[in-house]
PDB file of C-alpha atoms in Angstrom:
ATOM      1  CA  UNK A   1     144.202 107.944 127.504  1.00 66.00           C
ATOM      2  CA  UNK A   2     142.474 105.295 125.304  1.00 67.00           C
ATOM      3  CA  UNK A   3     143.508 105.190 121.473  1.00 67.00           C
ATOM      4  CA  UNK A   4     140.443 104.929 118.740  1.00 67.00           C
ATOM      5  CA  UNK A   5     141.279 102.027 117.081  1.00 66.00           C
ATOM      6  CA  UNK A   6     142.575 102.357 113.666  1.00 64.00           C
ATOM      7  CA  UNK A   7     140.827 101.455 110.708  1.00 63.00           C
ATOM      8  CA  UNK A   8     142.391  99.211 108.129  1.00 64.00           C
ATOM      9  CA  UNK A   9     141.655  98.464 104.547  1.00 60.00           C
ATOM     10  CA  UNK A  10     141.635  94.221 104.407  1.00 59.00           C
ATOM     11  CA  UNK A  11     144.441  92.703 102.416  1.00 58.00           C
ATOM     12  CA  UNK A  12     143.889  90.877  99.325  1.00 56.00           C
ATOM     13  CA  UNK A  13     143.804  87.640  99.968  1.00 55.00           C
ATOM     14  CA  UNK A  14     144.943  84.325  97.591  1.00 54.00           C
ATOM     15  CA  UNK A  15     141.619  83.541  95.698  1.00 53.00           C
ATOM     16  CA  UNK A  16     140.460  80.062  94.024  1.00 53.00           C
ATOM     17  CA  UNK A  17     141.078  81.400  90.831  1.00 54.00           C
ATOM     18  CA  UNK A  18     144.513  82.293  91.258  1.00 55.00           C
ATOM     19  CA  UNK A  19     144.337  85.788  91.979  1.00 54.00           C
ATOM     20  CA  UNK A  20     144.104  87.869  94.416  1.00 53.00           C
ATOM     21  CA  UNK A  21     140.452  88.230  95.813  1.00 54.00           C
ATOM     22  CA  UNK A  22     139.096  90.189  98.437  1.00 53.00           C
ATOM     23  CA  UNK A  23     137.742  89.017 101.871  1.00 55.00           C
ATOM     24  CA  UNK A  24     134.908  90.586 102.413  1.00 55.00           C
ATOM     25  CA  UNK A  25     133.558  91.627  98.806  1.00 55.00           C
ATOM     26  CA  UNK A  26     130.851  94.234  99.017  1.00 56.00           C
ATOM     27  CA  UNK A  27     127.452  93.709  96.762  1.00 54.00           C
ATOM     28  CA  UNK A  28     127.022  95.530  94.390  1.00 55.00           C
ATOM     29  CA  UNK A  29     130.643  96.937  94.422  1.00 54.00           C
ATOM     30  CA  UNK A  30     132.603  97.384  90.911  1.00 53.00           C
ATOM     31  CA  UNK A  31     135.371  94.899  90.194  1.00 53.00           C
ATOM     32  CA  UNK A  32     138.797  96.237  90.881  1.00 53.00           C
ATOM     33  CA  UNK A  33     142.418  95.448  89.071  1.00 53.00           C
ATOM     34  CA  UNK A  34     143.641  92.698  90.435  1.00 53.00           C
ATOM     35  CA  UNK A  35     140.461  90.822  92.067  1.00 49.00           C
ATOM     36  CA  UNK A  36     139.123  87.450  90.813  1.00 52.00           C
ATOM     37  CA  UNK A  37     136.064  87.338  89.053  1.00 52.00           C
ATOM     38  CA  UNK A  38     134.665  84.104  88.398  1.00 53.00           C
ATOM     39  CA  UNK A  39     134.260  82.360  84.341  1.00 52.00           C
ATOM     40  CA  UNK A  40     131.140  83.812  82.690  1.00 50.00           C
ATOM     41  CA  UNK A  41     129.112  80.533  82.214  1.00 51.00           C
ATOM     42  CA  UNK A  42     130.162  78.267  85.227  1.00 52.00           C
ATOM     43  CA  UNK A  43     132.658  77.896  88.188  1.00 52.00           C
ATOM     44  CA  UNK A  44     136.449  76.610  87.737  1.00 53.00           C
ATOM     45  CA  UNK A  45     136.992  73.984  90.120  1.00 53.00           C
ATOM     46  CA  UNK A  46     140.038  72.870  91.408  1.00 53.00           C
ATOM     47  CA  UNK A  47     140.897  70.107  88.706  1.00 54.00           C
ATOM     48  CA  UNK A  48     141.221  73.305  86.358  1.00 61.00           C
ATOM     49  CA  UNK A  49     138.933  74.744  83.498  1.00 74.00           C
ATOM     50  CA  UNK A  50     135.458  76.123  83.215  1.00 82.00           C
ATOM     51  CA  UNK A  51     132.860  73.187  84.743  1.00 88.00           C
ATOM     52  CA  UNK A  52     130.127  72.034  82.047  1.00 93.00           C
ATOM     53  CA  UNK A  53     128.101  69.786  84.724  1.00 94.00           C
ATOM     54  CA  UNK A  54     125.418  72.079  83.794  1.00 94.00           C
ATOM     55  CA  UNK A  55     124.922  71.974  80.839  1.00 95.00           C
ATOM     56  CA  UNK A  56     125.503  68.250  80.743  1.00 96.00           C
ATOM     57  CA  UNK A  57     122.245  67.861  82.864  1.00 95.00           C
ATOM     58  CA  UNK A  58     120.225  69.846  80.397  1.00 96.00           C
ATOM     59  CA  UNK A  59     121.633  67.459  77.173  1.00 96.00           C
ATOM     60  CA  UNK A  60     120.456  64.596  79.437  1.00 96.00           C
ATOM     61  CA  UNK A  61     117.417  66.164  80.230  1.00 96.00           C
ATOM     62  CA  UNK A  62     116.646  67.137  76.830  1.00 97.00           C
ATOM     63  CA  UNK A  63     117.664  63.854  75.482  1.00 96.00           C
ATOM     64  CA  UNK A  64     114.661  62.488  77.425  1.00 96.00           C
ATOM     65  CA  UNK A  65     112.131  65.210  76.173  1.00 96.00           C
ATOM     66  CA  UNK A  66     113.683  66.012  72.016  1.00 96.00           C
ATOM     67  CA  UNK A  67     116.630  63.894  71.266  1.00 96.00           C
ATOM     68  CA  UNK A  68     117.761  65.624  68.740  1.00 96.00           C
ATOM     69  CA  UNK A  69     118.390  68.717  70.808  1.00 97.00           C
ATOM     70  CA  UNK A  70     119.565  66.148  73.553  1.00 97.00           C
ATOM     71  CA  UNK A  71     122.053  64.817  71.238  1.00 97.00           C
ATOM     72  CA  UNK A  72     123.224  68.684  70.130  1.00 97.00           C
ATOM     73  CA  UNK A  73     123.582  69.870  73.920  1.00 97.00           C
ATOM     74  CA  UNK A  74     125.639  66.404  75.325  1.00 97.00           C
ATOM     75  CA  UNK A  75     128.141  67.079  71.837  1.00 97.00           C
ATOM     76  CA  UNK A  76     128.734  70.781  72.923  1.00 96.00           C
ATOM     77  CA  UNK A  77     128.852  69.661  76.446  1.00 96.00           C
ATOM     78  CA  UNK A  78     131.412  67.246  75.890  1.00 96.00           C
ATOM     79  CA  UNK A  79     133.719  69.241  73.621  1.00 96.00           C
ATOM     80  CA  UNK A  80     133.844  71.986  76.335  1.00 95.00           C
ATOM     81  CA  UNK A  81     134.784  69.456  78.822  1.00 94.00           C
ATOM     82  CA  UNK A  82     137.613  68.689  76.834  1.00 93.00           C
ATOM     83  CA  UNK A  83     138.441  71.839  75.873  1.00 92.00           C
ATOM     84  CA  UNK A  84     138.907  73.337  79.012  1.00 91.00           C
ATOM     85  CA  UNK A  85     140.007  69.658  80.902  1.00 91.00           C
ATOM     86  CA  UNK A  86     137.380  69.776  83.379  1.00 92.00           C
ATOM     87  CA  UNK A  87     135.635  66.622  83.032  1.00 93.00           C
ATOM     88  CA  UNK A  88     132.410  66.966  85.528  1.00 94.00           C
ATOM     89  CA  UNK A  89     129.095  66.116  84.584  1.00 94.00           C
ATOM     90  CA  UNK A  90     130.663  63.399  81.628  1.00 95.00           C
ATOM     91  CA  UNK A  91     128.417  60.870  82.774  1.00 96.00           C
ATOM     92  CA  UNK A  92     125.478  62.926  82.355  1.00 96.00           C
ATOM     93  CA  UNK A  93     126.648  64.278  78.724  1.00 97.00           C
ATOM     94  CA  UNK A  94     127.637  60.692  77.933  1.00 97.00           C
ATOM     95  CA  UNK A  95     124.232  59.256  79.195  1.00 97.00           C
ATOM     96  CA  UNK A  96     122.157  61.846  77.228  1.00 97.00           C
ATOM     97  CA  UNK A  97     124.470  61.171  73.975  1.00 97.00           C
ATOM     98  CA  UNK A  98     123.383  57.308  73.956  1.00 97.00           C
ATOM     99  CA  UNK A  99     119.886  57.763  75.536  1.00 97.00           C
ATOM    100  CA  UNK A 100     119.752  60.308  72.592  1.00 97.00           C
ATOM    101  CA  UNK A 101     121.002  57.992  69.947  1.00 97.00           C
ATOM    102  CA  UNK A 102     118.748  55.238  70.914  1.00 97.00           C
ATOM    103  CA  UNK A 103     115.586  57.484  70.462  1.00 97.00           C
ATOM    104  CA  UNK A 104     116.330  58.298  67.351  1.00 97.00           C
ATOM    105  CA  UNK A 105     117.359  55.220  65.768  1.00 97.00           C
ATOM    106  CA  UNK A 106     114.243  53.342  67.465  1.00 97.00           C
ATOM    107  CA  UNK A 107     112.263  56.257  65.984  1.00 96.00           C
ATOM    108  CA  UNK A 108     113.425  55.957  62.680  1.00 96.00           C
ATOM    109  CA  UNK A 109     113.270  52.002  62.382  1.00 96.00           C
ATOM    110  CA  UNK A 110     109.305  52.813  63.995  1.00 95.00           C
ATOM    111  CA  UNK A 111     108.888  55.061  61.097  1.00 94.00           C
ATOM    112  CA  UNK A 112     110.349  52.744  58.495  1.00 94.00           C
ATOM    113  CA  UNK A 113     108.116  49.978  59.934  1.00 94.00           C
ATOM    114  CA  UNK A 114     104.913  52.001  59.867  1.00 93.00           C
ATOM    115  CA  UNK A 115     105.389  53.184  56.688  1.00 91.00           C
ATOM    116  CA  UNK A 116     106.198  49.453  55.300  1.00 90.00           C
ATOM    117  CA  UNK A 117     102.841  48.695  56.957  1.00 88.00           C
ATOM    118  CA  UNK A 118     100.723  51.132  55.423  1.00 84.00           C
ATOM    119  CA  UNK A 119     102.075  50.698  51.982  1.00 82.00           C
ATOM    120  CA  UNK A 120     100.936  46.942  52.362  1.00 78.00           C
ATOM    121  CA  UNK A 121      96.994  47.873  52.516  1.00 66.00           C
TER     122      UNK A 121
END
């Protein structure tokens, strides 16, 4: 006489957050106790903390496009990175923090300049 095989529930597995996650997660299903959710805002990689590579491309991006913002997003990006000791995406937030500086100093010597050249007429 053949046996039905037997149903069992999977077993929690060691996730990459630490805790225990589960195999084969369902969409759509509710978190449970005890289950690793990822960080709201980004992924924690295995050097530790919350990754800001993201948001270091958008400070370089911006940096490009409005400096000023540029220069605002690659500050917060690199005060998260060391706040949480996950340092990917510095060179990005680094690049748009001087690429960012140097627009607006060159725009505000080109304004100085212009306006000592149309005070001369």
């Amino acid at each position: 006489v053949a046996h039905a095989p037997v149903a069992q529930a999977p077993t929690p597995v060691q996730g990459q957050w630490g805790a225990q996650a589960s195999p084969n997660p369902q969409f759509g299903a509710s978190p449970q106790v005890g289950y690793a959710q990822p960080a709201y805002g980004g992924y924690r990689s295995p050097q530790g903390g919350q990754s800001q590579q993201s948001l270091a491309i958008v400070g370089f991006v911006f940096s490009l496009l409005v400096p000023i913002v540029g220069l605002i997003i690659s500050i917060v990006a690199l005060n998260a990175m060391k706040t949480h000791g996950n340092y990917e995406g510095k060179g990005f937030a680094t690049a748009g923090l001087i690429i960012s500086l140097i627009f607006i100093v060159l725009g505000c010597v080109g304004f100085a300049l212009c306006s000592m050249a149309g005070s001369m007429h």
